[in-house]
């Protein structure tokens, strides 16, 4: 009886220690993001929110509204709409929840691979890196959402096999489900699950499991992937297989990837932002590796290095290199750093390294917090339209009559995130109408047809999305200038 009571007390204290390990990181995550919950919604967030609202009202994905993203992203945003949080502030709460999930998953991975002493530092480092405003870390972008779910898949896989005489198949299946869902949010969300596949495959070959266990491990994971990806494919078939397949797969291969229409100039720009944050981390990891080389476990480092390598491939394959692309690499980098720091033999050295690694991200965050709200779009997102979107939305709500629509020309998807109306044109981002086969002809017909919007707001020179000038001619033929809002010309249908 005494032994049983002692075991219960031990388990209770272990649980409390685990809660304490998450508390510092979670607290910093909330504090770093609190200021930006009420900052202007971005183009990516506004477009996804508008599509989710339209989908909830009966619009068909990839036909009435179009994006080169899988359904998982819109499932999450539609969930916000369903529970009454389909607002710009609700979107930022989704980003906060995703960051907490990703940091907790990375803490679990490090704890499994190295030991509980790695949990707190990993949660702290990953949470801070995911929240850096200069990476657009506080927005609910596809990278943050998919990679956080992907980290859960890797955490489950490691729990299923690490240090066990036989794998736990239900955890392997759950890992596959989460890995498939990660890719279902954004195509680049494969890095953590692919790392899990490599790790579990290697253990199946090298461990002393029964042969049947080794043979069934990977198929169990792929069965989980088939569950979530299969549901996505069934939905794609029901809504229009060709449209879904083109949006999710072929569009990237044909029109927008690292090999086609890549923006390496933007890569240089965002790399200059990332280096001051990452160099201290790499130096700290190298220092521990040199001092504690004998204590570093090869298997652990091999798994984390594999994750880092695959995440770089996921980062590069999109080819556009926006600031938030760096979020993909923050989870493995933070986990690698947290695991390495835990190898330091002296507690004071671990604490010193941890403080040194998070100092630069915290300084960058403090600098970003001082930016006036009206300048956040230009300085943190390279986009000056965000507060203009808000002002146009206020103007339209004051002027609108039942059934009125407004079109942002060529594009400003953030406008629709500020307006609770369905977008009148399927393509919310300018590059889509320009690159999609038949997209420009669809735009001409839209401005000339019976479903033309009452108002058009000219955000860019029309030649930006239509060098032929046909869109501008259609605009002048059917509309007249009636207002100027935030320096933008507003046209009304004649």
Short mmCIF file of C-alpha atoms in Angstrom, two decimals:
data_model
loop_
_atom_site.label_atom_id
_atom_site.label_comp_id
_atom_site.label_asym_id
_atom_site.label_seq_id
_atom_site.Cartn_x
_atom_site.Cartn_y
_atom_site.Cartn_z
CA UNK A 1 0.00 0.00 0.00
CA UNK A 2 2.83 2.36 0.91
CA UNK A 3 4.61 1.56 -2.35
CA UNK A 4 1.41 2.24 -4.32
CA UNK A 5 0.95 5.60 -2.57
CA UNK A 6 4.57 6.50 -3.25
CA UNK A 7 4.15 5.67 -6.95
CA UNK A 8 1.03 7.85 -7.14
CA UNK A 9 2.86 10.77 -5.57
CA UNK A 10 5.79 10.27 -7.94
CA UNK A 11 3.48 10.32 -10.97
CA UNK A 12 1.77 13.44 -9.63
CA UNK A 13 5.06 15.29 -9.30
CA UNK A 14 6.15 14.14 -12.76
CA UNK A 15 2.94 15.60 -14.17
CA UNK A 16 3.53 18.89 -12.35
CA UNK A 17 7.11 19.01 -13.63
CA UNK A 18 5.89 18.56 -17.19
CA UNK A 19 3.34 21.38 -16.78
CA UNK A 20 6.08 23.62 -15.42
CA UNK A 21 8.29 22.75 -18.39
CA UNK A 22 5.70 24.24 -20.76
CA UNK A 23 4.84 27.31 -18.69
CA UNK A 24 7.79 29.63 -19.53
CA UNK A 25 7.56 28.96 -23.26
CA UNK A 26 3.78 29.30 -23.39
CA UNK A 27 3.94 32.55 -21.41
CA UNK A 28 6.47 34.06 -23.81
CA UNK A 29 4.43 32.92 -26.82
CA UNK A 30 1.36 34.74 -25.51
CA UNK A 31 3.29 37.88 -24.61
CA UNK A 32 5.07 38.04 -27.98
CA UNK A 33 1.78 37.72 -29.87
CA UNK A 34 -0.59 39.76 -27.71
CA UNK A 35 0.33 43.07 -29.35
CA UNK A 36 -0.41 41.71 -32.83
CA UNK A 37 -3.81 40.13 -32.22
CA UNK A 38 -5.33 43.46 -33.22
CA UNK A 39 -2.93 44.38 -36.01
CA UNK A 40 -4.36 44.48 -39.57
CA UNK A 41 -5.23 41.17 -41.19
CA UNK A 42 -2.85 40.14 -43.99
CA UNK A 43 -3.57 39.13 -47.55
CA UNK A 44 -3.07 35.41 -46.90
CA UNK A 45 -5.25 35.42 -43.80
CA UNK A 46 -7.93 37.61 -45.35
CA UNK A 47 -8.17 35.47 -48.47
CA UNK A 48 -8.39 32.21 -46.52
CA UNK A 49 -11.01 33.66 -44.17
CA UNK A 50 -13.10 34.98 -47.07
CA UNK A 51 -12.92 31.60 -48.82
CA UNK A 52 -13.96 29.78 -45.64
CA UNK A 53 -16.94 32.10 -45.18
CA UNK A 54 -17.99 31.65 -48.80
CA UNK A 55 -17.57 27.86 -48.52
CA UNK A 56 -19.76 27.81 -45.41
CA UNK A 57 -22.47 29.62 -47.41
CA UNK A 58 -22.49 27.09 -50.22
CA UNK A 59 -19.71 28.22 -52.57
CA UNK A 60 -17.74 25.46 -54.32
CA UNK A 61 -14.03 25.32 -53.55
CA UNK A 62 -11.72 25.60 -56.58
CA UNK A 63 -14.60 26.86 -58.75
CA UNK A 64 -16.50 29.77 -57.16
CA UNK A 65 -13.42 30.57 -55.08
CA UNK A 66 -9.91 29.41 -55.96
CA UNK A 67 -6.54 28.98 -54.26
CA UNK A 68 -3.60 26.64 -54.68
CA UNK A 69 -4.07 25.28 -51.15
CA UNK A 70 -5.59 21.98 -49.96
CA UNK A 71 -8.90 21.85 -48.13
CA UNK A 72 -7.32 21.42 -44.70
CA UNK A 73 -6.45 25.11 -44.49
CA UNK A 74 -10.05 26.10 -45.19
CA UNK A 75 -11.35 23.47 -42.77
CA UNK A 76 -9.46 25.24 -39.97
CA UNK A 77 -10.68 28.67 -41.03
CA UNK A 78 -14.22 27.38 -41.50
CA UNK A 79 -14.02 26.02 -37.97
CA UNK A 80 -13.37 29.59 -36.79
CA UNK A 81 -16.42 30.79 -38.70
CA UNK A 82 -18.56 28.01 -37.20
CA UNK A 83 -17.68 28.92 -33.60
CA UNK A 84 -18.13 32.64 -34.16
CA UNK A 85 -14.44 33.57 -34.45
CA UNK A 86 -14.43 34.26 -38.19
CA UNK A 87 -12.88 37.67 -37.62
CA UNK A 88 -9.37 39.13 -37.98
CA UNK A 89 -8.89 38.73 -34.22
CA UNK A 90 -10.13 35.15 -34.33
CA UNK A 91 -7.60 34.35 -37.03
CA UNK A 92 -4.78 35.53 -34.76
CA UNK A 93 -6.09 33.35 -31.95
CA UNK A 94 -5.86 30.41 -34.37
CA UNK A 95 -2.21 31.32 -34.99
CA UNK A 96 -1.61 31.47 -31.23
CA UNK A 97 -3.15 28.02 -30.74
CA UNK A 98 -1.05 26.59 -33.60
CA UNK A 99 2.14 28.01 -32.11
CA UNK A 100 1.36 26.51 -28.70
CA UNK A 101 0.68 23.16 -30.36
CA UNK A 102 3.88 23.24 -32.42
CA UNK A 103 6.05 24.25 -29.46
CA UNK A 104 4.51 21.54 -27.26
CA UNK A 105 5.03 18.91 -29.97
CA UNK A 106 8.68 19.90 -30.38
CA UNK A 107 9.14 19.75 -26.62
CA UNK A 108 7.74 16.22 -26.68
CA UNK A 109 10.10 15.23 -29.51
CA UNK A 110 13.16 16.53 -27.68
CA UNK A 111 12.03 14.92 -24.42
CA UNK A 112 11.58 11.55 -26.12
CA UNK A 113 14.92 11.67 -27.92
CA UNK A 114 17.09 13.21 -25.18
CA UNK A 115 15.19 13.22 -21.90
CA UNK A 116 12.84 15.44 -19.91
CA UNK A 117 15.59 17.98 -19.29
CA UNK A 118 15.33 19.01 -22.95
CA UNK A 119 11.60 19.77 -22.84
CA UNK A 120 11.55 23.23 -21.27
CA UNK A 121 14.38 24.68 -23.37
CA UNK A 122 12.95 23.29 -26.59
CA UNK A 123 9.45 24.62 -25.94
CA UNK A 124 10.93 28.01 -25.12
CA UNK A 125 13.22 28.23 -28.15
CA UNK A 126 10.67 26.91 -30.65
CA UNK A 127 7.90 29.12 -29.26
CA UNK A 128 10.06 32.22 -29.46
CA UNK A 129 11.28 31.47 -32.99
CA UNK A 130 7.75 30.77 -34.23
CA UNK A 131 6.54 34.09 -32.80
CA UNK A 132 9.15 36.45 -34.26
CA UNK A 133 7.16 39.24 -36.00
CA UNK A 134 9.80 39.70 -38.70
CA UNK A 135 8.97 36.16 -39.88
CA UNK A 136 5.25 37.02 -39.80
CA UNK A 137 5.17 34.46 -37.04
CA UNK A 138 2.03 35.88 -35.45
CA UNK A 139 -0.18 35.36 -38.52
CA UNK A 140 -2.19 32.21 -39.25
CA UNK A 141 -0.27 31.27 -42.39
CA UNK A 142 -0.26 27.82 -43.95
CA UNK A 143 3.33 27.20 -42.90
CA UNK A 144 2.66 27.68 -39.19
CA UNK A 145 -0.56 25.67 -39.24
CA UNK A 146 0.73 22.76 -41.31
CA UNK A 147 4.15 22.46 -39.69
CA UNK A 148 2.71 22.55 -36.18
CA UNK A 149 0.40 19.66 -37.07
CA UNK A 150 3.34 17.92 -38.76
CA UNK A 151 5.39 18.24 -35.58
CA UNK A 152 2.60 16.43 -33.74
CA UNK A 153 2.92 13.60 -36.28
CA UNK A 154 6.65 13.28 -35.57
CA UNK A 155 6.10 13.47 -31.81
CA UNK A 156 3.56 10.63 -31.98
CA UNK A 157 5.85 8.50 -34.12
CA UNK A 158 8.76 8.93 -31.71
CA UNK A 159 6.52 8.07 -28.76
CA UNK A 160 5.47 4.94 -30.64
CA UNK A 161 8.93 3.51 -31.29
CA UNK A 162 11.68 5.18 -29.26
CA UNK A 163 13.19 2.84 -26.68
CA UNK A 164 10.43 0.26 -27.05
CA UNK A 165 10.68 -3.48 -27.53
CA UNK A 166 7.67 -3.28 -29.85
CA UNK A 167 6.04 -0.30 -31.58
CA UNK A 168 2.69 1.07 -30.51
CA UNK A 169 0.67 0.74 -33.67
CA UNK A 170 -2.18 3.03 -32.66
CA UNK A 171 0.33 5.85 -32.21
CA UNK A 172 1.88 5.08 -35.60
CA UNK A 173 -1.58 5.22 -37.18
CA UNK A 174 -2.33 8.53 -35.42
CA UNK A 175 1.03 9.85 -36.64
CA UNK A 176 0.02 9.05 -40.21
CA UNK A 177 -3.36 10.74 -39.80
CA UNK A 178 -1.71 13.91 -38.50
CA UNK A 179 1.00 13.77 -41.18
CA UNK A 180 -1.64 13.54 -43.89
CA UNK A 181 -3.58 16.41 -42.33
CA UNK A 182 -0.41 18.54 -42.26
CA UNK A 183 0.01 18.11 -46.02
CA UNK A 184 -3.73 18.72 -46.34
CA UNK A 185 -3.24 22.18 -44.84
CA UNK A 186 -0.33 23.13 -47.09
CA UNK A 187 1.65 21.01 -49.52
CA UNK A 188 4.97 21.88 -47.88
CA UNK A 189 3.88 20.42 -44.54
CA UNK A 190 5.47 17.04 -45.26
CA UNK A 191 8.84 17.59 -43.59
CA UNK A 192 8.16 16.30 -40.05
CA UNK A 193 6.14 13.28 -41.15
CA UNK A 194 8.70 12.31 -43.80
CA UNK A 195 11.32 12.48 -41.04
CA UNK A 196 9.14 10.15 -38.99
CA UNK A 197 8.94 7.72 -41.92
CA UNK A 198 12.74 7.71 -42.27
CA UNK A 199 13.26 7.23 -38.53
CA UNK A 200 10.67 4.47 -38.12
CA UNK A 201 11.93 2.73 -41.27
CA UNK A 202 15.49 2.76 -39.95
CA UNK A 203 14.38 1.41 -36.57
CA UNK A 204 12.36 -1.33 -38.26
CA UNK A 205 15.56 -2.52 -39.92
CA UNK A 206 17.98 -2.02 -37.04
CA UNK A 207 16.00 -2.77 -33.88
CA UNK A 208 15.33 -6.11 -32.23
CA UNK A 209 11.60 -6.02 -32.84
CA UNK A 210 9.82 -9.07 -34.09
CA UNK A 211 9.92 -9.20 -37.88
CA UNK A 212 6.16 -8.80 -38.14
CA UNK A 213 6.37 -5.59 -36.12
CA UNK A 214 9.00 -4.18 -38.41
CA UNK A 215 7.04 -5.12 -41.51
CA UNK A 216 3.82 -3.54 -40.24
CA UNK A 217 5.23 -0.26 -38.86
CA UNK A 218 5.43 1.79 -42.05
CA UNK A 219 2.23 0.37 -43.60
CA UNK A 220 0.41 1.40 -40.42
CA UNK A 221 1.67 4.97 -40.80
CA UNK A 222 0.72 5.06 -44.48
CA UNK A 223 -2.73 3.76 -43.59
CA UNK A 224 -3.11 6.81 -41.35
CA UNK A 225 -2.00 9.08 -44.21
CA UNK A 226 -4.48 7.40 -46.52
CA UNK A 227 -7.26 8.15 -44.03
CA UNK A 228 -6.78 11.93 -43.99
CA UNK A 229 -5.52 12.40 -47.55
CA UNK A 230 -8.17 10.00 -48.83
CA UNK A 231 -10.92 12.13 -47.26
CA UNK A 232 -9.43 15.15 -49.01
CA UNK A 233 -9.33 13.32 -52.34
CA UNK A 234 -12.93 12.16 -52.00
CA UNK A 235 -14.02 15.75 -51.39
CA UNK A 236 -11.95 16.84 -54.40
CA UNK A 237 -13.66 14.24 -56.58
CA UNK A 238 -17.12 15.34 -55.42
CA UNK A 239 -16.42 19.01 -56.13
CA UNK A 240 -14.58 18.49 -59.44
CA UNK A 241 -11.55 16.25 -59.68
CA UNK A 242 -9.70 18.11 -62.41
CA UNK A 243 -10.08 21.51 -60.75
CA UNK A 244 -8.92 20.10 -57.40
CA UNK A 245 -5.95 18.22 -58.87
CA UNK A 246 -4.84 21.23 -60.87
CA UNK A 247 -5.05 23.55 -57.84
CA UNK A 248 -3.24 21.22 -55.45
CA UNK A 249 -0.63 19.63 -57.71
CA UNK A 250 -0.37 20.77 -61.32
CA UNK A 251 -0.48 24.52 -60.67
CA UNK A 252 2.74 24.24 -58.67
CA UNK A 253 4.48 22.07 -61.23
CA UNK A 254 3.46 24.20 -64.19
CA UNK A 255 3.38 27.79 -62.95
CA UNK A 256 4.75 28.51 -59.47
CA UNK A 257 7.59 26.62 -57.79
CA UNK A 258 11.33 26.72 -57.16
CA UNK A 259 11.88 25.81 -60.82
CA UNK A 260 9.25 28.05 -62.40
CA UNK A 261 8.68 31.75 -61.59
CA UNK A 262 10.88 31.55 -58.48
CA UNK A 263 11.71 34.83 -56.72
CA UNK A 264 15.34 34.59 -55.64
CA UNK A 265 15.51 38.33 -55.07
CA UNK A 266 12.97 37.92 -52.27
CA UNK A 267 15.09 35.06 -50.90
CA UNK A 268 18.03 37.43 -50.48
CA UNK A 269 15.74 39.95 -48.77
CA UNK A 270 14.28 37.46 -46.27
CA UNK A 271 17.63 35.75 -45.69
CA UNK A 272 19.01 39.09 -44.48
CA UNK A 273 16.16 39.17 -41.94
CA UNK A 274 16.72 35.58 -40.82
CA UNK A 275 20.50 35.51 -40.37
CA UNK A 276 20.74 37.77 -37.27
CA UNK A 277 18.23 35.48 -35.58
CA UNK A 278 19.76 32.18 -36.63
CA UNK A 279 23.51 32.79 -36.33
CA UNK A 280 23.47 32.83 -32.47
CA UNK A 281 21.57 29.53 -32.49
CA UNK A 282 24.02 27.84 -34.81
CA UNK A 283 26.96 29.11 -32.75
CA UNK A 284 25.37 27.82 -29.54
CA UNK A 285 24.72 24.39 -31.07
CA UNK A 286 28.31 24.17 -32.35
CA UNK A 287 29.68 25.20 -28.94
CA UNK A 288 27.77 22.44 -27.13
CA UNK A 289 28.73 19.94 -29.84
CA UNK A 290 32.42 20.71 -29.27
CA UNK A 291 32.25 20.69 -25.47
CA UNK A 292 30.01 17.66 -25.08
CA UNK A 293 30.78 15.65 -28.19
CA UNK A 294 31.12 12.41 -26.24
CA UNK A 295 27.67 12.74 -24.70
CA UNK A 296 25.78 13.55 -27.89
CA UNK A 297 23.74 10.58 -29.07
CA UNK A 298 24.26 9.84 -32.75
CA UNK A 299 20.75 8.46 -33.33
CA UNK A 300 19.15 11.57 -31.86
CA UNK A 301 21.27 13.93 -33.93
CA UNK A 302 20.68 11.85 -37.07
CA UNK A 303 16.90 12.19 -36.71
CA UNK A 304 17.01 15.92 -36.00
CA UNK A 305 19.51 16.54 -38.81
CA UNK A 306 17.23 14.62 -41.19
CA UNK A 307 14.29 16.80 -40.14
CA UNK A 308 16.32 19.95 -40.68
CA UNK A 309 17.44 18.82 -44.14
CA UNK A 310 13.93 17.87 -45.26
CA UNK A 311 12.49 21.09 -43.88
CA UNK A 312 14.95 23.06 -46.01
CA UNK A 313 13.70 21.17 -49.06
CA UNK A 314 10.11 22.07 -48.10
CA UNK A 315 11.19 25.69 -47.60
CA UNK A 316 12.83 25.87 -51.03
CA UNK A 317 10.30 24.02 -53.15
CA UNK A 318 7.70 26.82 -53.15
CA UNK A 319 10.15 29.18 -54.78
CA UNK A 320 8.53 32.41 -53.54
CA UNK A 321 10.52 32.76 -50.28
CA UNK A 322 8.09 34.98 -48.41
CA UNK A 323 9.01 35.89 -44.86
CA UNK A 324 6.70 33.27 -43.37
CA UNK A 325 8.40 30.50 -45.36
CA UNK A 326 11.11 30.59 -42.67
CA UNK A 327 8.56 29.30 -40.16
CA UNK A 328 8.97 25.88 -41.79
CA UNK A 329 12.55 25.65 -40.56
CA UNK A 330 12.01 27.16 -37.12
CA UNK A 331 10.54 23.97 -35.63
CA UNK A 332 13.48 21.65 -36.46
CA UNK A 333 16.04 24.37 -35.74
CA UNK A 334 14.48 25.10 -32.34
CA UNK A 335 14.18 21.40 -31.50
CA UNK A 336 17.78 20.76 -32.56
CA UNK A 337 18.98 23.67 -30.40
CA UNK A 338 16.89 22.62 -27.39
CA UNK A 339 18.16 19.05 -27.60
CA UNK A 340 21.78 20.12 -27.95
CA UNK A 341 21.65 22.56 -25.05
CA UNK A 342 20.34 19.79 -22.79
CA UNK A 343 23.61 17.91 -23.33
CA UNK A 344 25.56 20.65 -21.53
CA UNK A 345 26.70 19.12 -18.25
CA UNK A 346 26.41 22.26 -16.12
CA UNK A 347 23.00 23.80 -15.39
CA UNK A 348 24.41 27.32 -15.42
CA UNK A 349 25.80 26.71 -18.92
CA UNK A 350 22.45 25.41 -20.14
CA UNK A 351 20.67 28.47 -18.77
CA UNK A 352 23.29 30.82 -20.20
CA UNK A 353 23.03 29.27 -23.67
CA UNK A 354 19.25 29.32 -23.53
CA UNK A 355 19.22 33.02 -22.65
CA UNK A 356 21.72 33.79 -25.39
CA UNK A 357 19.68 31.95 -28.02
CA UNK A 358 16.39 33.71 -27.31
CA UNK A 359 17.84 37.20 -26.80
CA UNK A 360 17.96 38.18 -30.47
CA UNK A 361 14.38 37.03 -31.24
CA UNK A 362 13.10 38.91 -28.19
CA UNK A 363 14.93 42.08 -29.21
CA UNK A 364 13.47 41.82 -32.71
CA UNK A 365 10.01 41.34 -31.20
CA UNK A 366 10.39 44.39 -28.95
CA UNK A 367 11.45 46.43 -31.98
CA UNK A 368 8.40 45.26 -33.93
CA UNK A 369 6.07 46.09 -31.05
CA UNK A 370 7.18 49.71 -31.27
CA UNK A 371 6.07 49.98 -34.92
CA UNK A 372 2.92 52.12 -35.28
CA UNK A 373 -0.10 50.10 -36.35
CA UNK A 374 -0.41 51.93 -39.65
CA UNK A 375 3.15 50.94 -40.59
CA UNK A 376 2.99 47.27 -39.61
CA UNK A 377 1.96 46.13 -43.09
CA UNK A 378 4.81 47.89 -44.82
CA UNK A 379 7.52 47.02 -42.30
CA UNK A 380 6.57 43.47 -41.28
CA UNK A 381 4.74 42.16 -44.34
CA UNK A 382 6.21 44.21 -47.21
CA UNK A 383 2.60 45.17 -47.96
CA UNK A 384 1.24 48.70 -47.63
CA UNK A 385 -2.38 47.72 -48.38
CA UNK A 386 -3.40 46.40 -44.96
CA UNK A 387 -4.73 49.56 -43.32
CA UNK A 388 -6.10 50.65 -46.68
CA UNK A 389 -8.14 47.44 -46.74
CA UNK A 390 -9.66 48.41 -43.40
CA UNK A 391 -10.55 51.93 -44.55
CA UNK A 392 -12.08 50.67 -47.80
CA UNK A 393 -14.11 48.14 -45.81
CA UNK A 394 -15.46 50.89 -43.53
CA UNK A 395 -16.35 53.03 -46.58
CA UNK A 396 -18.08 50.15 -48.37
CA UNK A 397 -20.12 49.19 -45.29
CA UNK A 398 -21.32 52.79 -45.08
CA UNK A 399 -22.23 52.95 -48.78
CA UNK A 400 -23.50 49.45 -49.52
CA UNK A 401 -27.02 48.39 -50.25
CA UNK A 402 -28.33 44.80 -50.03
CA UNK A 403 -26.67 42.63 -52.67
CA UNK A 404 -23.83 45.04 -53.44
CA UNK A 405 -20.37 43.64 -54.12
CA UNK A 406 -16.92 45.17 -54.39
CA UNK A 407 -13.86 43.98 -56.32
CA UNK A 408 -10.25 44.72 -55.39
CA UNK A 409 -8.38 45.26 -58.68
CA UNK A 410 -5.96 43.72 -59.42
CA UNK A 411 -5.98 42.17 -56.00
CA UNK A 412 -6.07 42.73 -52.26
CA UNK A 413 -7.35 39.59 -50.57
CA UNK A 414 -7.13 41.26 -47.18
CA UNK A 415 -10.09 43.47 -48.11
CA UNK A 416 -12.41 40.47 -48.11
CA UNK A 417 -11.16 39.41 -44.70
CA UNK A 418 -12.40 42.75 -43.37
CA UNK A 419 -15.76 42.44 -45.15
CA UNK A 420 -18.33 39.80 -44.36
CA UNK A 421 -19.31 39.33 -48.01
CA UNK A 422 -18.34 36.66 -50.52
CA UNK A 423 -15.67 37.65 -53.06
CA UNK A 424 -17.33 38.34 -56.44
CA UNK A 425 -14.36 37.00 -58.46
CA UNK A 426 -12.80 33.53 -57.94
CA UNK A 427 -9.16 34.69 -57.87
CA UNK A 428 -8.31 36.71 -54.78
CA UNK A 429 -4.58 37.08 -55.43
CA UNK A 430 -3.22 38.96 -58.45
CA UNK A 431 -0.81 36.30 -59.65
CA UNK A 432 -3.66 33.78 -59.95
CA UNK A 433 -5.65 35.71 -62.55
CA UNK A 434 -2.44 36.46 -64.42
CA UNK A 435 -1.04 32.91 -64.43
CA UNK A 436 -4.13 30.71 -64.53
CA UNK A 437 -5.10 29.51 -68.03
CA UNK A 438 -8.05 31.64 -69.11
CA UNK A 439 -7.84 33.79 -65.98
CA UNK A 440 -7.56 37.12 -67.79
CA UNK A 441 -10.40 36.31 -70.16
CA UNK A 442 -12.49 35.46 -67.10
CA UNK A 443 -11.63 38.87 -65.64
CA UNK A 444 -12.70 40.69 -68.82
CA UNK A 445 -16.01 38.83 -68.92
CA UNK A 446 -16.51 39.54 -65.22
CA UNK A 447 -16.18 43.31 -65.68
CA UNK A 448 -18.40 43.26 -68.77
CA UNK A 449 -21.05 40.77 -67.61
CA UNK A 450 -24.28 40.83 -65.66
CA UNK A 451 -22.55 39.78 -62.44
CA UNK A 452 -20.14 42.71 -62.49
CA UNK A 453 -19.64 44.25 -59.02
CA UNK A 454 -21.16 47.59 -58.13
CA UNK A 455 -17.80 48.95 -56.95
CA UNK A 456 -14.22 48.39 -58.10
CA UNK A 457 -11.28 49.64 -56.01
CA UNK A 458 -8.08 50.09 -57.98
CA UNK A 459 -5.25 48.93 -55.75
CA UNK A 460 -2.65 48.55 -58.50
CA UNK A 461 -2.17 49.79 -62.01
CA UNK A 462 -4.23 47.32 -64.09
CA UNK A 463 -1.21 46.60 -66.30
CA UNK A 464 0.31 44.78 -63.33
CA UNK A 465 -2.12 41.90 -63.79
CA UNK A 466 -3.15 42.50 -67.41
CA UNK A 467 -0.48 43.88 -69.72
CA UNK A 468 -2.91 43.77 -72.67
CA UNK A 469 -4.90 46.70 -71.28
CA UNK A 470 -8.22 44.92 -71.89
CA UNK A 471 -9.15 45.00 -68.19
CA UNK A 472 -8.53 48.74 -68.00
CA UNK A 473 -10.63 49.36 -71.10
CA UNK A 474 -13.47 47.27 -69.67
CA UNK A 475 -13.23 49.24 -66.43
CA UNK A 476 -13.43 52.61 -68.19
CA UNK A 477 -16.23 51.44 -70.44
CA UNK A 478 -18.51 50.21 -67.65
CA UNK A 479 -17.52 52.24 -64.60
CA UNK A 480 -17.03 55.82 -63.46
CA UNK A 481 -14.81 57.18 -60.70
CA UNK A 482 -16.93 58.20 -57.71
CA UNK A 483 -14.62 58.35 -54.71
CA UNK A 484 -11.10 58.20 -53.38
CA UNK A 485 -10.51 56.14 -50.23
CA UNK A 486 -7.08 55.91 -48.60
CA UNK A 487 -5.59 57.24 -51.83
CA UNK A 488 -7.29 54.52 -53.90
CA UNK A 489 -9.66 55.26 -56.77
CA UNK A 490 -13.14 53.78 -56.34
CA UNK A 491 -15.24 53.08 -59.45
CA UNK A 492 -19.01 52.58 -59.55
CA UNK A 493 -20.82 50.64 -62.23
CA UNK A 494 -22.59 52.87 -64.70
#
